[in-house]
């Protein structure tokens, strides 16, 4: 089968298309023929070595496809089932081994590219607003990268609850996407973000800031919070945040800061099914729209990473085998 392989850490150029043997099903596993493969910022962190991973390896952990074989011990799935996953290493490939414990049934009507890019970003949005800080109707929050995959999902889910969503974007096109998703106000990164947030909230600040950008926005996120506000730093698209003096949280209003990861919010099958089920059902009934901003052939994984890191994409992006 064809797959993308990384034999050394580095830039997008280290993503190379290779031929490798087909994987063989082991205990508790499904063999899935991929229909679409999700691309996420964490893939770039691993590729560069920011998150150390032995090489060579096949990148990616998210996708969707059709089950072609199951281990004898697996009873919940059978060949022909459509599944999606967000935690199956080696997903940049035509065939992937997926643990039955992390496989999610795909409802009828959910297209492969949507299913492949909905879980990691969708469940991230879910834990941020269900388990990190759950805003009440009428509260104001700040969402950075409002036209990105997580940003668009967060904005839709929050605005549907009656939460006032203030977002940041970089272009007019992205502003329109953010407003269409339900953002009340949209700011540019070159604005005095914290000053504008204070103006928009009558000097109070926001109840929570959901920040997946990191280094470039961290200070603005902190300065935008109300007393006892929550900063959820769930990513670092612009780079890691420098060392930080916790005493500052006291002086700024007894603030909270957390650096969560999805794995700790899907610790068992029940929690995984709760979060994924809410997202998949919302997609199936039309409550949530997943924007697939671009798709690339598997052989163009290098270009997909370049576009993602260059912030040239909106919504989710996928590879097609």
mmCIF file of C-alpha atoms in Angstrom:
data_model
loop_
_atom_site.group_PDB
_atom_site.id
_atom_site.type_symbol
_atom_site.label_atom_id
_atom_site.label_comp_id
_atom_site.label_asym_id
_atom_site.label_seq_id
_atom_site.Cartn_x
_atom_site.Cartn_y
_atom_site.Cartn_z
ATOM 1 C CA UNK A 1 0.000 0.000 0.000
ATOM 2 C CA UNK A 2 0.992 3.659 -0.319
ATOM 3 C CA UNK A 3 1.735 5.718 2.767
ATOM 4 C CA UNK A 4 3.511 8.880 3.828
ATOM 5 C CA UNK A 5 6.682 8.242 5.805
ATOM 6 C CA UNK A 6 8.884 10.514 7.918
ATOM 7 C CA UNK A 7 12.457 9.247 8.214
ATOM 8 C CA UNK A 8 13.891 12.391 9.849
ATOM 9 C CA UNK A 9 12.409 15.313 11.726
ATOM 10 C CA UNK A 10 12.172 18.592 9.860
ATOM 11 C CA UNK A 11 10.056 20.704 7.553
ATOM 12 C CA UNK A 12 7.232 19.577 5.256
ATOM 13 C CA UNK A 13 9.800 18.239 2.773
ATOM 14 C CA UNK A 14 10.426 15.214 5.041
ATOM 15 C CA UNK A 15 6.942 13.882 4.201
ATOM 16 C CA UNK A 16 7.613 11.290 1.502
ATOM 17 C CA UNK A 17 5.281 8.925 -0.346
ATOM 18 C CA UNK A 18 6.459 5.313 -0.060
ATOM 19 C CA UNK A 19 5.258 1.759 -0.645
ATOM 20 C CA UNK A 20 4.961 -0.329 2.532
ATOM 21 C CA UNK A 21 3.484 -3.775 3.287
ATOM 22 C CA UNK A 22 -0.219 -3.954 4.071
ATOM 23 C CA UNK A 23 -0.835 -4.066 7.846
ATOM 24 C CA UNK A 24 -2.173 -7.242 9.457
ATOM 25 C CA UNK A 25 -4.981 -7.226 12.008
ATOM 26 C CA UNK A 26 -3.936 -7.964 15.579
ATOM 27 C CA UNK A 27 -5.953 -8.534 18.758
ATOM 28 C CA UNK A 28 -8.692 -5.978 19.283
ATOM 29 C CA UNK A 29 -8.048 -4.263 15.949
ATOM 30 C CA UNK A 30 -9.867 -3.346 12.761
ATOM 31 C CA UNK A 31 -8.250 -3.076 9.350
ATOM 32 C CA UNK A 32 -9.739 -0.053 7.605
ATOM 33 C CA UNK A 33 -9.416 1.095 4.013
ATOM 34 C CA UNK A 34 -9.168 4.851 4.371
ATOM 35 C CA UNK A 35 -11.530 7.155 2.513
ATOM 36 C CA UNK A 36 -10.195 10.421 3.983
ATOM 37 C CA UNK A 37 -7.427 11.369 6.405
ATOM 38 C CA UNK A 38 -7.529 14.285 8.827
ATOM 39 C CA UNK A 39 -4.596 16.709 9.055
ATOM 40 C CA UNK A 40 -4.029 18.549 12.332
ATOM 41 C CA UNK A 41 -1.455 20.910 13.828
ATOM 42 C CA UNK A 42 -0.259 18.171 16.164
ATOM 43 C CA UNK A 43 0.971 16.330 13.052
ATOM 44 C CA UNK A 44 3.321 19.252 12.377
ATOM 45 C CA UNK A 45 4.557 19.303 15.974
ATOM 46 C CA UNK A 46 5.469 15.618 15.744
ATOM 47 C CA UNK A 47 7.036 16.052 12.286
ATOM 48 C CA UNK A 48 9.374 18.813 13.498
ATOM 49 C CA UNK A 49 10.352 16.902 16.634
ATOM 50 C CA UNK A 50 8.645 19.285 19.066
ATOM 51 C CA UNK A 51 6.832 16.179 20.307
ATOM 52 C CA UNK A 52 9.629 13.570 20.135
ATOM 53 C CA UNK A 53 8.740 10.471 18.121
ATOM 54 C CA UNK A 54 11.113 7.728 16.922
ATOM 55 C CA UNK A 55 11.711 7.667 13.166
ATOM 56 C CA UNK A 56 10.828 6.331 10.713
ATOM 57 C CA UNK A 57 7.080 6.566 11.242
ATOM 58 C CA UNK A 58 3.853 7.083 9.315
ATOM 59 C CA UNK A 59 2.226 10.311 10.545
ATOM 60 C CA UNK A 60 -1.399 11.060 11.310
ATOM 61 C CA UNK A 61 -3.907 9.738 13.797
ATOM 62 C CA UNK A 62 -7.307 10.743 12.381
ATOM 63 C CA UNK A 63 -9.390 9.507 9.492
ATOM 64 C CA UNK A 64 -12.426 7.671 8.217
ATOM 65 C CA UNK A 65 -12.982 4.638 6.076
ATOM 66 C CA UNK A 66 -14.547 1.225 5.581
ATOM 67 C CA UNK A 67 -13.719 -1.793 7.747
ATOM 68 C CA UNK A 68 -12.265 -4.636 5.661
ATOM 69 C CA UNK A 69 -11.242 -7.070 8.423
ATOM 70 C CA UNK A 70 -11.703 -7.490 12.172
ATOM 71 C CA UNK A 71 -9.892 -9.450 14.851
ATOM 72 C CA UNK A 72 -11.797 -12.501 16.145
ATOM 73 C CA UNK A 73 -12.218 -10.849 19.536
ATOM 74 C CA UNK A 74 -13.987 -7.789 18.085
ATOM 75 C CA UNK A 75 -17.776 -8.017 18.231
ATOM 76 C CA UNK A 76 -18.877 -4.368 17.874
ATOM 77 C CA UNK A 77 -17.770 -3.983 14.244
ATOM 78 C CA UNK A 78 -17.814 -6.031 11.063
ATOM 79 C CA UNK A 79 -16.504 -5.690 7.503
ATOM 80 C CA UNK A 80 -18.399 -3.028 5.578
ATOM 81 C CA UNK A 81 -18.976 -0.738 8.567
ATOM 82 C CA UNK A 82 -18.034 2.915 8.138
ATOM 83 C CA UNK A 83 -15.916 4.188 11.009
ATOM 84 C CA UNK A 84 -13.910 7.238 12.002
ATOM 85 C CA UNK A 85 -11.116 7.666 14.528
ATOM 86 C CA UNK A 86 -8.912 10.324 16.112
ATOM 87 C CA UNK A 87 -6.291 8.108 17.788
ATOM 88 C CA UNK A 88 -4.895 5.581 15.298
ATOM 89 C CA UNK A 89 -1.182 6.222 14.643
ATOM 90 C CA UNK A 90 -0.113 5.748 11.038
ATOM 91 C CA UNK A 91 -3.227 7.202 9.432
ATOM 92 C CA UNK A 92 -1.481 8.874 6.459
ATOM 93 C CA UNK A 93 -1.909 5.639 4.520
ATOM 94 C CA UNK A 94 -4.286 3.747 2.258
ATOM 95 C CA UNK A 95 -4.929 1.167 4.998
ATOM 96 C CA UNK A 96 -4.847 1.710 8.749
ATOM 97 C CA UNK A 97 -5.023 -0.500 11.817
ATOM 98 C CA UNK A 98 -7.561 1.026 14.213
ATOM 99 C CA UNK A 99 -8.149 -0.237 17.735
ATOM 100 C CA UNK A 100 -11.809 -1.128 18.180
ATOM 101 C CA UNK A 101 -11.639 0.803 21.446
ATOM 102 C CA UNK A 102 -11.173 4.107 19.579
ATOM 103 C CA UNK A 103 -13.297 3.436 16.473
ATOM 104 C CA UNK A 104 -16.471 5.512 16.152
ATOM 105 C CA UNK A 105 -19.462 4.507 13.983
ATOM 106 C CA UNK A 106 -20.204 7.053 11.266
ATOM 107 C CA UNK A 107 -23.902 7.936 10.911
ATOM 108 C CA UNK A 108 -25.565 7.719 7.502
ATOM 109 C CA UNK A 109 -25.297 10.959 5.578
ATOM 110 C CA UNK A 110 -21.959 12.065 7.063
ATOM 111 C CA UNK A 111 -19.492 12.316 4.197
ATOM 112 C CA UNK A 112 -16.020 10.714 4.498
ATOM 113 C CA UNK A 113 -14.070 14.008 4.476
ATOM 114 C CA UNK A 114 -16.338 15.413 7.172
ATOM 115 C CA UNK A 115 -16.091 12.279 9.298
ATOM 116 C CA UNK A 116 -12.305 12.236 8.903
ATOM 117 C CA UNK A 117 -11.870 15.799 10.128
ATOM 118 C CA UNK A 118 -14.660 16.114 12.700
ATOM 119 C CA UNK A 119 -13.516 14.030 15.640
ATOM 120 C CA UNK A 120 -10.241 15.509 16.843
ATOM 121 C CA UNK A 121 -11.359 19.100 16.337
ATOM 122 C CA UNK A 122 -14.958 18.423 17.318
ATOM 123 C CA UNK A 123 -14.125 16.557 20.516
ATOM 124 C CA UNK A 124 -11.547 19.242 21.350
ATOM 125 C CA UNK A 125 -14.273 21.866 21.095
ATOM 126 C CA UNK A 126 -16.571 19.614 23.129
ATOM 127 C CA UNK A 127 -14.235 19.203 26.106
ATOM 128 C CA UNK A 128 -13.307 22.888 26.037
ATOM 129 C CA UNK A 129 -16.906 24.023 26.508
ATOM 130 C CA UNK A 130 -18.280 21.052 28.419
ATOM 131 C CA UNK A 131 -15.420 20.170 30.769
ATOM 132 C CA UNK A 132 -12.917 23.072 30.888
ATOM 133 C CA UNK A 133 -15.327 26.014 31.116
ATOM 134 C CA UNK A 134 -19.014 25.806 30.217
ATOM 135 C CA UNK A 135 -20.210 29.339 29.425
ATOM 136 C CA UNK A 136 -23.734 30.362 30.350
ATOM 137 C CA UNK A 137 -26.069 32.147 27.914
ATOM 138 C CA UNK A 138 -25.193 35.819 27.799
ATOM 139 C CA UNK A 139 -21.570 35.359 28.869
ATOM 140 C CA UNK A 140 -18.813 36.571 26.551
ATOM 141 C CA UNK A 141 -15.850 34.453 25.469
ATOM 142 C CA UNK A 142 -12.831 34.929 23.211
ATOM 143 C CA UNK A 143 -11.996 32.356 20.512
ATOM 144 C CA UNK A 144 -8.709 32.740 18.643
ATOM 145 C CA UNK A 145 -8.337 31.488 15.052
ATOM 146 C CA UNK A 146 -12.058 31.873 14.577
ATOM 147 C CA UNK A 147 -11.978 30.571 11.005
ATOM 148 C CA UNK A 148 -9.896 27.495 11.831
ATOM 149 C CA UNK A 149 -11.337 24.038 12.300
ATOM 150 C CA UNK A 150 -11.761 24.183 16.091
ATOM 151 C CA UNK A 151 -12.650 27.877 15.982
ATOM 152 C CA UNK A 152 -15.583 27.388 13.606
ATOM 153 C CA UNK A 153 -16.908 24.472 15.650
ATOM 154 C CA UNK A 154 -16.557 26.340 18.948
ATOM 155 C CA UNK A 155 -18.317 29.382 17.533
ATOM 156 C CA UNK A 156 -21.271 27.374 16.240
ATOM 157 C CA UNK A 157 -21.735 25.404 19.450
ATOM 158 C CA UNK A 158 -21.351 28.437 21.714
ATOM 159 C CA UNK A 159 -23.538 30.813 19.718
ATOM 160 C CA UNK A 160 -26.279 28.156 19.603
ATOM 161 C CA UNK A 161 -26.309 28.335 23.421
ATOM 162 C CA UNK A 162 -26.686 32.088 23.432
ATOM 163 C CA UNK A 163 -23.052 32.777 24.329
ATOM 164 C CA UNK A 164 -21.498 35.959 22.950
ATOM 165 C CA UNK A 165 -18.481 34.885 20.892
ATOM 166 C CA UNK A 166 -15.638 37.290 20.077
ATOM 167 C CA UNK A 167 -13.155 35.831 17.596
ATOM 168 C CA UNK A 168 -9.815 36.744 16.024
ATOM 169 C CA UNK A 169 -8.942 36.198 12.349
ATOM 170 C CA UNK A 170 -6.371 37.420 9.823
ATOM 171 C CA UNK A 171 -8.325 38.234 6.639
ATOM 172 C CA UNK A 172 -11.671 39.521 5.357
ATOM 173 C CA UNK A 173 -12.496 36.054 3.996
ATOM 174 C CA UNK A 174 -11.910 34.509 7.407
ATOM 175 C CA UNK A 175 -13.961 37.219 9.085
ATOM 176 C CA UNK A 176 -16.946 36.313 6.908
ATOM 177 C CA UNK A 177 -16.582 32.625 7.757
ATOM 178 C CA UNK A 178 -16.398 33.445 11.458
ATOM 179 C CA UNK A 179 -19.453 35.705 11.344
ATOM 180 C CA UNK A 180 -21.398 33.098 9.360
ATOM 181 C CA UNK A 181 -20.592 30.593 12.141
ATOM 182 C CA UNK A 182 -22.178 32.917 14.702
ATOM 183 C CA UNK A 183 -19.435 35.239 15.971
ATOM 184 C CA UNK A 184 -20.810 38.433 17.497
ATOM 185 C CA UNK A 185 -17.621 40.435 16.955
ATOM 186 C CA UNK A 186 -14.529 39.632 14.895
ATOM 187 C CA UNK A 187 -11.122 41.198 15.597
ATOM 188 C CA UNK A 188 -7.845 41.175 13.652
ATOM 189 C CA UNK A 189 -4.619 39.898 15.197
ATOM 190 C CA UNK A 190 -3.032 43.316 14.677
ATOM 191 C CA UNK A 191 -5.765 44.979 16.740
ATOM 192 C CA UNK A 192 -5.098 45.819 20.361
ATOM 193 C CA UNK A 193 -7.035 42.677 21.187
ATOM 194 C CA UNK A 194 -7.282 43.000 24.960
ATOM 195 C CA UNK A 195 -8.221 46.700 24.708
ATOM 196 C CA UNK A 196 -10.921 45.931 22.138
ATOM 197 C CA UNK A 197 -12.257 43.031 24.226
ATOM 198 C CA UNK A 198 -12.504 45.304 27.259
ATOM 199 C CA UNK A 199 -14.337 47.904 25.175
ATOM 200 C CA UNK A 200 -16.761 45.310 23.845
ATOM 201 C CA UNK A 201 -17.495 43.964 27.333
ATOM 202 C CA UNK A 202 -17.907 47.257 29.156
ATOM 203 C CA UNK A 203 -14.496 46.929 30.799
ATOM 204 C CA UNK A 204 -15.299 43.564 32.396
ATOM 205 C CA UNK A 205 -13.478 41.118 30.093
ATOM 206 C CA UNK A 206 -14.459 37.675 28.898
ATOM 207 C CA UNK A 207 -15.341 34.669 31.031
ATOM 208 C CA UNK A 208 -13.017 32.410 29.041
ATOM 209 C CA UNK A 209 -10.432 32.563 26.276
ATOM 210 C CA UNK A 210 -10.009 29.490 24.074
ATOM 211 C CA UNK A 211 -6.522 29.822 22.586
ATOM 212 C CA UNK A 212 -5.049 27.373 20.104
ATOM 213 C CA UNK A 213 -2.548 29.882 18.673
ATOM 214 C CA UNK A 214 -0.168 30.063 21.623
ATOM 215 C CA UNK A 215 2.880 32.330 21.708
ATOM 216 C CA UNK A 216 1.463 35.178 19.609
ATOM 217 C CA UNK A 217 -1.866 35.452 21.459
ATOM 218 C CA UNK A 218 -1.197 34.231 25.002
ATOM 219 C CA UNK A 219 -0.622 37.665 26.542
ATOM 220 C CA UNK A 220 -3.702 39.117 24.845
ATOM 221 C CA UNK A 221 -5.763 36.176 26.072
ATOM 222 C CA UNK A 222 -4.665 36.734 29.670
ATOM 223 C CA UNK A 223 -5.313 40.459 29.484
ATOM 224 C CA UNK A 224 -8.790 39.887 28.051
ATOM 225 C CA UNK A 225 -10.078 37.811 30.987
ATOM 226 C CA UNK A 226 -12.463 39.009 33.650
ATOM 227 C CA UNK A 227 -11.805 38.343 37.324
ATOM 228 C CA UNK A 228 -11.574 34.559 37.876
ATOM 229 C CA UNK A 229 -11.576 34.040 34.105
ATOM 230 C CA UNK A 230 -10.314 30.860 32.434
ATOM 231 C CA UNK A 231 -7.619 30.644 29.752
ATOM 232 C CA UNK A 232 -7.661 27.290 27.943
ATOM 233 C CA UNK A 233 -4.429 27.029 25.950
ATOM 234 C CA UNK A 234 -5.187 24.006 23.777
ATOM 235 C CA UNK A 235 -2.587 24.453 21.041
ATOM 236 C CA UNK A 236 0.448 26.370 19.853
ATOM 237 C CA UNK A 237 0.081 27.138 16.144
ATOM 238 C CA UNK A 238 2.414 30.141 16.488
ATOM 239 C CA UNK A 239 4.866 28.349 18.774
ATOM 240 C CA UNK A 240 5.116 27.395 22.453
ATOM 241 C CA UNK A 241 4.393 29.938 25.193
ATOM 242 C CA UNK A 242 7.575 31.044 27.026
ATOM 243 C CA UNK A 243 8.043 30.233 30.737
ATOM 244 C CA UNK A 244 5.389 31.980 32.785
ATOM 245 C CA UNK A 245 5.309 33.370 36.357
ATOM 246 C CA UNK A 246 2.221 31.954 38.069
ATOM 247 C CA UNK A 247 2.140 34.880 40.503
ATOM 248 C CA UNK A 248 0.839 37.011 37.632
ATOM 249 C CA UNK A 249 -2.463 35.138 37.793
ATOM 250 C CA UNK A 250 -3.101 36.551 41.262
ATOM 251 C CA UNK A 251 -2.517 40.182 40.323
ATOM 252 C CA UNK A 252 -4.540 39.867 37.117
ATOM 253 C CA UNK A 253 -7.679 38.736 38.934
ATOM 254 C CA UNK A 254 -7.174 35.236 40.362
ATOM 255 C CA UNK A 255 -7.159 33.827 36.848
ATOM 256 C CA UNK A 256 -7.074 30.184 35.765
ATOM 257 C CA UNK A 257 -4.830 28.739 33.045
ATOM 258 C CA UNK A 258 -4.919 25.162 31.770
ATOM 259 C CA UNK A 259 -3.007 23.348 29.027
ATOM 260 C CA UNK A 260 -5.280 20.389 28.210
ATOM 261 C CA UNK A 261 -4.995 17.572 25.703
ATOM 262 C CA UNK A 262 -7.768 15.467 24.176
ATOM 263 C CA UNK A 263 -6.364 12.166 25.450
ATOM 264 C CA UNK A 264 -7.057 13.206 29.035
ATOM 265 C CA UNK A 265 -10.674 14.047 28.172
ATOM 266 C CA UNK A 266 -11.392 10.746 26.406
ATOM 267 C CA UNK A 267 -9.965 8.488 29.091
ATOM 268 C CA UNK A 268 -12.415 5.607 28.614
ATOM 269 C CA UNK A 269 -14.819 4.296 26.005
ATOM 270 C CA UNK A 270 -17.838 5.909 27.677
ATOM 271 C CA UNK A 271 -16.294 9.381 27.618
ATOM 272 C CA UNK A 272 -15.130 8.900 24.017
ATOM 273 C CA UNK A 273 -18.613 7.838 22.902
ATOM 274 C CA UNK A 274 -20.215 10.762 24.754
ATOM 275 C CA UNK A 275 -18.059 13.384 23.068
ATOM 276 C CA UNK A 276 -17.921 11.786 19.616
ATOM 277 C CA UNK A 277 -21.628 10.956 19.701
ATOM 278 C CA UNK A 278 -22.583 14.548 20.471
ATOM 279 C CA UNK A 279 -20.445 15.776 17.584
ATOM 280 C CA UNK A 280 -21.510 13.152 15.030
ATOM 281 C CA UNK A 281 -25.182 13.555 15.909
ATOM 282 C CA UNK A 282 -24.936 17.337 15.617
ATOM 283 C CA UNK A 283 -23.411 16.925 12.153
ATOM 284 C CA UNK A 284 -26.003 14.363 11.075
ATOM 285 C CA UNK A 285 -28.962 16.525 12.125
ATOM 286 C CA UNK A 286 -27.497 19.697 10.609
ATOM 287 C CA UNK A 287 -26.903 21.526 13.899
ATOM 288 C CA UNK A 288 -23.147 21.588 13.271
ATOM 289 C CA UNK A 289 -21.476 22.256 9.932
ATOM 290 C CA UNK A 290 -17.924 21.045 9.458
ATOM 291 C CA UNK A 291 -16.121 23.127 6.858
ATOM 292 C CA UNK A 292 -13.602 21.110 4.865
ATOM 293 C CA UNK A 293 -11.574 23.981 3.507
ATOM 294 C CA UNK A 294 -9.250 21.933 1.294
ATOM 295 C CA UNK A 295 -8.476 18.376 0.259
ATOM 296 C CA UNK A 296 -5.194 17.073 -1.121
ATOM 297 C CA UNK A 297 -4.158 13.784 -2.721
ATOM 298 C CA UNK A 298 -2.111 11.617 -0.363
ATOM 299 C CA UNK A 299 0.992 12.363 -2.440
ATOM 300 C CA UNK A 300 0.620 16.086 -1.685
ATOM 301 C CA UNK A 301 0.911 15.799 2.108
ATOM 302 C CA UNK A 302 3.942 18.111 1.965
ATOM 303 C CA UNK A 303 1.905 20.899 0.387
ATOM 304 C CA UNK A 304 -0.947 20.350 2.834
ATOM 305 C CA UNK A 305 1.448 20.882 5.753
ATOM 306 C CA UNK A 306 2.921 23.987 4.123
ATOM 307 C CA UNK A 307 -0.522 25.504 3.677
ATOM 308 C CA UNK A 308 -1.599 24.623 7.216
ATOM 309 C CA UNK A 309 1.510 26.089 8.820
ATOM 310 C CA UNK A 310 1.301 29.156 6.578
ATOM 311 C CA UNK A 311 -2.264 29.752 7.834
ATOM 312 C CA UNK A 312 -3.515 29.604 4.247
ATOM 313 C CA UNK A 313 -6.336 27.200 5.109
ATOM 314 C CA UNK A 314 -9.746 27.596 6.699
ATOM 315 C CA UNK A 315 -11.745 24.989 8.533
ATOM 316 C CA UNK A 316 -10.464 21.423 8.313
ATOM 317 C CA UNK A 317 -8.177 19.951 5.672
ATOM 318 C CA UNK A 318 -7.888 16.325 4.573
ATOM 319 C CA UNK A 319 -5.816 13.942 2.494
ATOM 320 C CA UNK A 320 -7.578 11.657 0.025
ATOM 321 C CA UNK A 321 -5.927 8.247 -0.621
#
